[in-house]
Amino acid sequence: MSNYILQKIVPEIETKTKEYRINVVEIIGHTDGQANGQITSNLDVNLENVVSGNIPIGNLRAGSNADLGLMRALSVAKILRDIQNKQGRLKGLSFRAYSAAQLILPNGQFAAIARQDDVTRRRIEIRFTRLGEVQEVR
């Protein structure tokens, strides 16, 4: 996966972020509707430590498809941050990880209930955002 991201995804991100003056890359993890079993999640306890790099992503346990989607997005975000830090590419970009779990089909429509294994729904979506100055509303 890392080679694919480096060779295919990073050049696209570089092109689009320069073209549209983007400063935030959003990574959304998707899953199929297959139940994730009886595993107890540990994301509430360990998520911040994973994001800060204190523990590896592999130490997280997904208790739901929402957890699994977020873990998928975090894995890609980590690879992109590593490329940014070690290779000096993707300068000035922030990366945000989100989960859509099993709710959104590849065509963008809401998914009906479907609990079967479906690899076409397990994916990452990358979106670009240009944030301006934050203004306080009183």
XYZ file of C-alpha atoms in Angstrom, residues 41-99:
59
model
C -12.814 -1.306 20.969
C -9.868 0.460 22.568
C -10.006 3.593 20.407
C -11.424 5.725 23.225
C -8.336 4.958 25.312
C -5.599 4.858 22.647
C -6.645 7.060 19.732
C -4.716 10.180 20.771
C -1.582 8.125 21.444
C -1.773 6.639 17.957
C -2.217 10.029 16.313
C 0.706 11.501 18.276
C 2.880 8.531 17.308
C 3.306 7.149 20.828
C 1.859 3.758 19.892
C 1.441 2.071 16.481
C -1.904 1.933 14.694
C -1.685 -1.852 14.858
C -2.340 -1.646 18.599
C -5.869 -0.334 18.025
C -8.807 -2.750 18.199
C -11.885 -1.887 16.181
C -15.182 -2.666 17.895
C -17.342 -1.380 15.050
C -17.249 -0.493 11.384
C -16.977 3.158 12.403
C -13.786 2.256 14.297
C -12.490 0.227 11.366
C -13.115 3.058 8.890
C -11.269 5.510 11.124
C -8.351 3.103 11.532
C -8.184 2.718 7.739
C -8.085 6.507 7.319
C -5.491 6.926 10.091
C -3.207 4.412 8.388
C -3.214 6.408 5.161
C -2.837 9.713 7.008
C 0.209 8.328 8.826
C 1.833 7.273 5.548
C 1.201 10.739 4.085
C 2.624 12.466 7.190
C 5.679 10.206 7.058
C 6.239 11.147 3.407
C 5.815 14.796 4.362
C 8.303 14.594 7.243
C 10.918 12.311 5.699
C 10.845 13.413 2.055
C 9.806 17.045 2.330
C 6.886 16.506 -0.021
C 3.291 17.630 0.648
C 4.565 20.789 2.363
C 2.033 22.977 4.106
C -0.676 20.339 4.137
C -2.612 19.124 7.150
C -4.174 15.674 7.165
C -7.465 14.767 8.820
C -8.834 11.257 9.248
C -12.539 10.462 9.316
C -14.792 7.419 9.167
